[in-house]
Amino acid sequence: MIKFLDLQQLNLSYQEQFQEKMKLVLDKGWFILGDEVKSFETNFANYCGSRQCIGVGNGLDALVLIFKAYIQLGNLQKGDEVIVPANTYIASVLAILQADLVPVLVEPKLETYNINPDLIEEKITSKTKAILLVHLYGQLCEMDEIIAIGYKHDLLIIEDAAQAHGLIFKGSHTRAFSFYPGKNLGALGDGGAITTNDAELAKVLFSLRNYGSEKKYHNEFVGINSRLDELQAAFLNVKLPNLDADNDKRRSIAKRYLSEIKNDKIVLPTWDFSNNHVFHLFVVRTENRNDLQDYLLKNGIETVIHYPIPPHKQKAFPEWNNLSFPITEKIHDEVLSLPISPIMTDDEVSIVISILNKY
């Protein structure tokens, strides 16, 4: 069986270093916001080319805290509208709602699965104050066009980079990352981070993640408890130096898939072979997805659907259930994610290609 993602095997090569880090943390006896978190925040900020990194509990909290910090600073007010792609993972939408803001859904491009810049301006109203971009599956959004729209309408641009570790970003925007175990940079549990060049925003974020407190028992804001775990930060410090090499391996597999899969029933992703994609996922489309998924499983290839139900069709949002987003719905009805990871062998890639070409 070719697993979709073999996390045990993926982390096996780090086992000795993980154990050393675990002993180090245990020996120090400092388990919350210690040296490992500070070290990772410095390392990840440098890696991303940002001035500040704030480690938090998970990717959803990273987004929620960004919005709440902008509200504290007066850049946003409760009830403001935030543009967001209609085909994103639900966490992007939940973050907007949990900050008492209003999500405004915009269709993606079918070719890239990212928000369509040509459709953004028609959704902008006097209440629109921000655009939440999502670099879905690890592909960079069309930043030049979106930055121009943001500048024209004086909108904040915030980036959901939960699937985009190692992407070369454009602009100095504030970004949210997830370190969920299956990400390109994954912890051994939950974790997240925010990167920003805005010192004032960072100061508020450092406080908000820690009960709204800079000094113990002195609370400036109504904060939450969302701190990157010391042990997870230690593990991430081990893995971060290999992120670029891991992403290069993902790109090499993607190049083989794109050049060697030859089947008219399968629509391959669009990529210009530049570094604007880190292939967190390699997503194909087909009109008979369940049939293709069953066929691959019978032939020893595990796949995953990201994501079967779009946000506007979820039971959690009955007020949206009658809305029509045909491109989003087509994507969610047809997408299937193939195995892609730094530990896939050339033989495994060849098998996936061969089986797909026989479908």
Short mmCIF file of C-alpha atoms in Angstrom, two decimals:
data_model
loop_
_atom_site.label_atom_id
_atom_site.label_comp_id
_atom_site.label_asym_id
_atom_site.label_seq_id
_atom_site.Cartn_x
_atom_site.Cartn_y
_atom_site.Cartn_z
CA MET A 1 0.00 0.00 0.00
CA ILE A 2 1.28 3.46 -0.94
CA LYS A 3 -0.02 5.60 1.90
CA PHE A 4 -1.28 9.10 1.22
CA LEU A 5 1.09 10.34 3.91
CA ASP A 6 3.11 8.08 6.19
CA LEU A 7 3.71 10.33 9.19
CA GLN A 8 5.48 7.65 11.19
CA GLN A 9 8.01 7.09 8.43
CA LEU A 10 8.29 10.81 7.77
CA ASN A 11 9.37 11.49 11.36
CA LEU A 12 11.47 8.36 11.80
CA SER A 13 14.70 9.97 10.62
CA TYR A 14 14.35 12.64 13.33
CA GLN A 15 13.76 10.16 16.17
CA GLU A 16 17.18 10.51 17.81
CA GLN A 17 17.10 14.32 17.61
CA PHE A 18 13.55 14.39 18.95
CA GLN A 19 14.60 12.29 21.94
CA GLU A 20 17.54 14.60 22.60
CA LYS A 21 15.24 17.62 22.49
CA MET A 22 12.74 15.92 24.77
CA LYS A 23 15.47 15.21 27.35
CA LEU A 24 16.69 18.80 27.07
CA VAL A 25 13.22 20.18 27.77
CA LEU A 26 12.63 17.74 30.62
CA ASP A 27 16.00 18.53 32.18
CA LYS A 28 15.33 22.28 32.05
CA GLY A 29 11.89 21.85 33.58
CA TRP A 30 10.54 24.90 31.70
CA PHE A 31 7.51 23.85 29.67
CA ILE A 32 5.66 27.04 28.65
CA LEU A 33 7.18 29.86 26.56
CA GLY A 34 10.75 28.79 27.21
CA ASP A 35 13.97 28.87 25.22
CA GLU A 36 12.76 26.48 22.51
CA VAL A 37 9.75 28.67 21.68
CA LYS A 38 11.91 31.80 21.64
CA SER A 39 14.47 30.03 19.46
CA PHE A 40 11.87 28.77 17.02
CA GLU A 41 10.21 32.18 16.81
CA THR A 42 13.57 33.70 15.89
CA ASN A 43 14.44 30.91 13.45
CA PHE A 44 11.08 30.89 11.71
CA ALA A 45 10.93 34.69 11.46
CA ASN A 46 14.38 34.68 9.83
CA TYR A 47 13.39 31.84 7.51
CA CYS A 48 10.25 33.70 6.39
CA GLY A 49 12.03 37.04 6.07
CA SER A 50 9.86 38.59 8.78
CA ARG A 51 10.81 40.75 11.74
CA GLN A 52 8.59 38.96 14.22
CA CYS A 53 7.14 35.49 14.77
CA ILE A 54 4.55 34.74 17.44
CA GLY A 55 4.12 31.05 18.30
CA VAL A 56 0.51 30.05 19.04
CA GLY A 57 -1.50 26.93 19.76
CA ASN A 58 -2.69 26.15 16.21
CA GLY A 59 -3.39 27.61 12.79
CA LEU A 60 -6.99 28.61 13.54
CA ASP A 61 -5.91 30.55 16.60
CA ALA A 62 -3.24 32.26 14.51
CA LEU A 63 -5.91 33.68 12.20
CA VAL A 64 -8.33 34.57 15.00
CA LEU A 65 -5.59 36.39 16.93
CA ILE A 66 -4.55 38.40 13.87
CA PHE A 67 -8.10 39.69 13.44
CA LYS A 68 -8.51 40.39 17.16
CA ALA A 69 -5.21 42.25 17.28
CA TYR A 70 -6.23 44.45 14.37
CA ILE A 71 -9.50 45.16 16.21
CA GLN A 72 -7.56 46.15 19.34
CA LEU A 73 -5.43 48.50 17.26
CA GLY A 74 -8.47 50.06 15.60
CA ASN A 75 -7.68 48.82 12.08
CA LEU A 76 -10.82 46.67 12.17
CA GLN A 77 -14.14 46.92 13.97
CA LYS A 78 -16.58 44.16 14.84
CA GLY A 79 -19.00 43.76 11.95
CA ASP A 80 -16.48 44.69 9.25
CA GLU A 81 -16.45 42.53 6.13
CA VAL A 82 -13.52 40.32 5.12
CA ILE A 83 -13.15 38.95 1.58
CA VAL A 84 -12.27 35.23 1.61
CA PRO A 85 -12.18 32.49 -1.06
CA ALA A 86 -15.34 30.39 -1.19
CA ASN A 87 -13.44 27.11 -1.61
CA THR A 88 -11.13 27.43 1.37
CA TYR A 89 -10.93 25.04 4.29
CA ILE A 90 -13.54 26.03 6.87
CA ALA A 91 -10.93 27.29 9.37
CA SER A 92 -10.45 30.47 7.29
CA VAL A 93 -14.15 31.26 7.60
CA LEU A 94 -14.37 30.25 11.27
CA ALA A 95 -11.54 32.63 12.15
CA ILE A 96 -13.40 35.59 10.63
CA LEU A 97 -16.60 34.68 12.47
CA GLN A 98 -14.85 34.06 15.80
CA ALA A 99 -13.44 37.59 15.61
CA ASP A 100 -17.01 38.95 15.12
CA LEU A 101 -16.28 39.90 11.53
CA VAL A 102 -18.32 39.06 8.42
CA PRO A 103 -16.95 36.69 5.75
CA VAL A 104 -17.71 37.58 2.14
CA LEU A 105 -17.15 34.59 -0.16
CA VAL A 106 -15.49 35.01 -3.57
CA GLU A 107 -15.11 32.33 -6.21
CA PRO A 108 -11.66 30.90 -7.06
CA LYS A 109 -10.08 30.33 -10.45
CA LEU A 110 -10.63 26.79 -11.66
CA GLU A 111 -7.03 26.64 -12.95
CA THR A 112 -5.29 27.60 -9.71
CA TYR A 113 -7.93 26.92 -7.01
CA ASN A 114 -6.95 30.29 -5.50
CA ILE A 115 -9.19 33.34 -5.19
CA ASN A 116 -9.97 35.03 -8.52
CA PRO A 117 -8.65 38.63 -8.37
CA ASP A 118 -11.06 39.66 -11.14
CA LEU A 119 -14.04 38.92 -8.88
CA ILE A 120 -12.87 40.69 -5.73
CA GLU A 121 -13.80 44.29 -6.47
CA GLU A 122 -17.45 43.52 -7.21
CA LYS A 123 -17.78 42.19 -3.64
CA ILE A 124 -16.23 45.24 -1.98
CA THR A 125 -18.62 47.49 -0.03
CA SER A 126 -18.20 50.37 2.40
CA LYS A 127 -17.90 47.74 5.17
CA THR A 128 -15.09 45.78 3.50
CA LYS A 129 -11.87 46.28 5.43
CA ALA A 130 -9.70 43.24 4.67
CA ILE A 131 -8.87 40.44 2.27
CA LEU A 132 -7.95 37.05 3.69
CA LEU A 133 -5.88 35.22 1.09
CA VAL A 134 -5.43 31.46 1.20
CA HIS A 135 -2.47 29.92 -0.63
CA LEU A 136 -4.45 26.74 -1.14
CA TYR A 137 -2.61 23.42 -1.57
CA GLY A 138 0.66 25.40 -1.35
CA GLN A 139 0.28 27.59 -4.46
CA LEU A 140 0.96 31.32 -4.24
CA CYS A 141 -2.03 33.56 -4.96
CA GLU A 142 -1.86 36.19 -7.72
CA MET A 143 -0.28 38.67 -5.37
CA ASP A 144 0.45 41.62 -7.67
CA GLU A 145 -3.19 41.97 -8.68
CA ILE A 146 -4.51 41.48 -5.14
CA ILE A 147 -2.00 43.87 -3.56
CA ALA A 148 -3.07 46.51 -6.10
CA ILE A 149 -6.73 46.00 -5.17
CA GLY A 150 -5.89 46.23 -1.48
CA TYR A 151 -3.95 49.44 -2.00
CA LYS A 152 -6.71 50.97 -4.16
CA HIS A 153 -9.43 50.31 -1.57
CA ASP A 154 -7.26 50.72 1.57
CA LEU A 155 -7.80 47.11 2.67
CA LEU A 156 -5.72 45.01 5.03
CA ILE A 157 -4.22 41.94 3.35
CA ILE A 158 -3.85 38.93 5.62
CA GLU A 159 -2.49 35.60 4.41
CA ASP A 160 -3.62 32.15 5.46
CA ALA A 161 -0.36 30.31 4.84
CA ALA A 162 -1.34 27.12 6.66
CA GLN A 163 -0.43 25.06 3.57
CA ALA A 164 2.38 27.26 2.31
CA HIS A 165 5.47 26.73 4.47
CA GLY A 166 8.55 27.63 2.45
CA LEU A 167 6.70 29.62 -0.20
CA ILE A 168 8.48 32.76 -1.38
CA PHE A 169 5.92 35.42 -0.45
CA LYS A 170 5.34 38.84 -1.98
CA GLY A 171 4.80 41.88 0.22
CA SER A 172 5.23 42.32 3.96
CA HIS A 173 1.79 41.16 5.06
CA THR A 174 0.87 39.38 8.26
CA ARG A 175 0.62 35.59 7.80
CA ALA A 176 -0.84 32.70 9.76
CA PHE A 177 0.77 29.24 9.75
CA SER A 178 -0.33 25.84 11.02
CA PHE A 179 2.09 23.14 12.15
CA TYR A 180 -0.50 20.36 12.12
CA PRO A 181 1.47 17.09 11.72
CA GLY A 182 0.70 16.64 8.01
CA LYS A 183 1.90 20.10 6.94
CA ASN A 184 5.12 20.68 5.00
CA LEU A 185 6.55 21.74 8.36
CA GLY A 186 4.62 19.61 10.80
CA ALA A 187 4.89 19.23 14.56
CA LEU A 188 4.03 16.07 16.49
CA GLY A 189 0.79 17.66 17.64
CA ASP A 190 -0.96 20.99 17.17
CA GLY A 191 0.94 24.22 16.74
CA GLY A 192 0.79 27.49 14.84
CA ALA A 193 2.53 30.80 14.29
CA ILE A 194 2.04 34.33 13.03
CA THR A 195 4.72 36.23 11.13
CA THR A 196 4.64 39.99 10.72
CA ASN A 197 6.81 43.06 10.17
CA ASP A 198 4.44 45.24 12.21
CA ALA A 199 6.04 45.75 15.63
CA GLU A 200 2.91 47.26 17.17
CA LEU A 201 0.76 44.37 15.93
CA ALA A 202 3.31 41.85 17.21
CA LYS A 203 3.27 43.42 20.67
CA VAL A 204 -0.51 43.02 20.87
CA LEU A 205 -0.30 39.45 19.54
CA PHE A 206 2.31 38.39 22.11
CA SER A 207 -0.08 39.65 24.77
CA LEU A 208 -3.33 38.27 23.31
CA ARG A 209 -1.97 34.72 23.03
CA ASN A 210 -1.13 34.80 26.74
CA TYR A 211 -4.43 35.84 28.37
CA GLY A 212 -3.95 39.44 27.18
CA SER A 213 -1.01 39.77 29.54
CA GLU A 214 2.53 41.03 29.03
CA LYS A 215 3.30 40.93 32.73
CA LYS A 216 1.91 38.07 34.80
CA TYR A 217 -1.43 38.93 36.44
CA HIS A 218 -1.58 42.25 34.60
CA ASN A 219 -4.10 41.96 31.75
CA GLU A 220 -4.23 44.72 29.14
CA PHE A 221 -6.60 42.91 26.76
CA VAL A 222 -9.27 40.22 26.77
CA GLY A 223 -6.89 37.56 25.52
CA ILE A 224 -6.90 33.78 25.19
CA ASN A 225 -4.57 30.93 26.10
CA SER A 226 -2.92 29.94 22.82
CA ARG A 227 0.82 29.40 23.20
CA LEU A 228 3.06 27.24 21.05
CA ASP A 229 4.04 24.28 23.21
CA GLU A 230 7.68 24.23 24.29
CA LEU A 231 8.16 20.61 23.22
CA GLN A 232 6.52 21.13 19.83
CA ALA A 233 8.75 24.17 19.26
CA ALA A 234 11.75 21.97 20.04
CA PHE A 235 10.63 19.42 17.44
CA LEU A 236 10.01 22.18 14.88
CA ASN A 237 13.51 23.55 15.49
CA VAL A 238 14.83 20.12 14.48
CA LYS A 239 12.78 19.94 11.29
CA LEU A 240 12.98 23.53 10.02
CA PRO A 241 16.50 23.25 8.47
CA ASN A 242 15.24 20.51 6.14
CA LEU A 243 12.12 22.34 4.94
CA ASP A 244 13.60 23.64 1.68
CA ALA A 245 14.98 20.23 0.73
CA ASP A 246 11.64 18.62 1.55
CA ASN A 247 9.81 21.15 -0.63
CA ASP A 248 12.25 20.52 -3.48
CA LYS A 249 11.41 16.81 -3.24
CA ARG A 250 7.71 17.63 -3.39
CA ARG A 251 8.30 19.75 -6.50
CA SER A 252 10.29 16.98 -8.16
CA ILE A 253 7.43 14.53 -7.61
CA ALA A 254 4.96 17.11 -8.93
CA LYS A 255 7.07 17.56 -12.08
CA ARG A 256 6.93 13.81 -12.71
CA TYR A 257 3.19 13.68 -12.15
CA LEU A 258 2.62 16.62 -14.50
CA SER A 259 4.87 15.31 -17.25
CA GLU A 260 4.09 11.60 -17.05
CA ILE A 261 0.39 11.30 -16.15
CA LYS A 262 -1.41 11.01 -19.49
CA ASN A 263 -5.11 10.42 -19.01
CA ASP A 264 -7.90 12.52 -20.53
CA LYS A 265 -10.19 11.63 -17.63
CA ILE A 266 -7.91 13.39 -15.16
CA VAL A 267 -7.33 17.16 -14.93
CA LEU A 268 -3.90 17.99 -13.55
CA PRO A 269 -3.08 21.16 -11.59
CA THR A 270 -1.66 24.23 -13.31
CA TRP A 271 1.95 25.09 -12.46
CA ASP A 272 4.61 27.13 -14.28
CA PHE A 273 7.48 25.12 -12.68
CA SER A 274 8.67 28.13 -10.68
CA ASN A 275 9.03 28.29 -6.89
CA ASN A 276 5.48 29.67 -6.53
CA HIS A 277 4.21 26.27 -5.33
CA VAL A 278 5.35 24.06 -2.45
CA PHE A 279 2.87 21.25 -3.18
CA HIS A 280 1.49 20.67 0.26
CA LEU A 281 -1.06 18.76 -1.81
CA PHE A 282 -1.08 17.49 -5.39
CA VAL A 283 -4.73 17.78 -6.37
CA VAL A 284 -6.27 16.35 -9.54
CA ARG A 285 -9.86 16.59 -10.73
CA THR A 286 -12.15 14.04 -12.34
CA GLU A 287 -15.88 13.86 -12.98
CA ASN A 288 -16.07 10.39 -11.39
CA ARG A 289 -14.04 11.00 -8.26
CA ASN A 290 -15.43 8.18 -6.14
CA ASP A 291 -14.82 5.72 -8.94
CA LEU A 292 -11.21 6.91 -9.35
CA GLN A 293 -10.58 6.84 -5.61
CA ASP A 294 -11.96 3.28 -5.35
CA TYR A 295 -9.89 2.19 -8.36
CA LEU A 296 -6.69 3.60 -6.83
CA LEU A 297 -7.40 2.01 -3.44
CA LYS A 298 -7.97 -1.39 -5.07
CA ASN A 299 -4.58 -0.95 -6.71
CA GLY A 300 -2.85 -0.11 -3.42
CA ILE A 301 -2.83 3.70 -3.58
CA GLU A 302 -4.37 5.74 -0.79
CA THR A 303 -5.84 9.17 -1.62
CA VAL A 304 -7.70 11.88 0.30
CA ILE A 305 -10.43 14.36 -0.67
CA HIS A 306 -9.57 17.98 0.24
CA TYR A 307 -12.42 18.94 0.73
CA PRO A 308 -15.73 17.17 0.02
CA ILE A 309 -18.07 19.96 1.23
CA PRO A 310 -17.49 23.70 0.66
CA PRO A 311 -18.10 26.11 3.54
CA HIS A 312 -21.37 27.48 2.14
CA LYS A 313 -22.89 23.97 2.04
CA GLN A 314 -21.99 23.06 5.63
CA LYS A 315 -24.79 22.51 8.15
CA ALA A 316 -23.03 25.00 10.42
CA PHE A 317 -24.03 27.81 8.02
CA PRO A 318 -27.71 27.29 7.12
CA GLU A 319 -27.96 30.94 6.05
CA TRP A 320 -25.52 30.16 3.21
CA ASN A 321 -26.87 26.79 2.09
CA ASN A 322 -28.92 28.25 -0.77
CA LEU A 323 -26.08 30.33 -2.16
CA SER A 324 -24.61 29.31 -5.51
CA PHE A 325 -20.86 29.18 -6.13
CA PRO A 326 -20.66 26.89 -9.17
CA ILE A 327 -16.86 26.89 -9.56
CA THR A 328 -16.35 26.19 -5.87
CA GLU A 329 -18.96 23.42 -5.99
CA LYS A 330 -17.34 21.87 -9.06
CA ILE A 331 -13.95 21.86 -7.31
CA HIS A 332 -15.30 20.26 -4.15
CA ASP A 333 -17.17 17.64 -6.19
CA GLU A 334 -14.18 16.64 -8.32
CA VAL A 335 -10.88 17.06 -6.43
CA LEU A 336 -8.73 14.17 -5.27
CA SER A 337 -5.32 14.48 -3.59
CA LEU A 338 -2.60 12.06 -4.69
CA PRO A 339 0.25 10.89 -2.44
CA ILE A 340 3.10 13.40 -2.34
CA SER A 341 5.71 13.68 0.39
CA PRO A 342 9.48 13.94 0.85
CA ILE A 343 9.73 10.23 1.71
CA MET A 344 8.06 8.90 -1.44
CA THR A 345 10.43 6.76 -3.48
CA ASP A 346 10.88 7.03 -7.24
CA ASP A 347 9.37 3.57 -7.57
CA GLU A 348 6.27 4.60 -5.64
CA VAL A 349 5.85 7.67 -7.85
CA SER A 350 6.19 5.46 -10.93
CA ILE A 351 3.53 3.10 -9.62
CA VAL A 352 1.08 5.95 -9.01
CA ILE A 353 1.67 7.27 -12.53
CA SER A 354 1.32 3.83 -14.12
CA ILE A 355 -1.92 3.02 -12.29
CA LEU A 356 -3.43 6.40 -13.15
CA ASN A 357 -2.54 6.04 -16.82
CA LYS A 358 -4.38 2.71 -16.91
CA TYR A 359 -7.56 4.16 -15.47
#
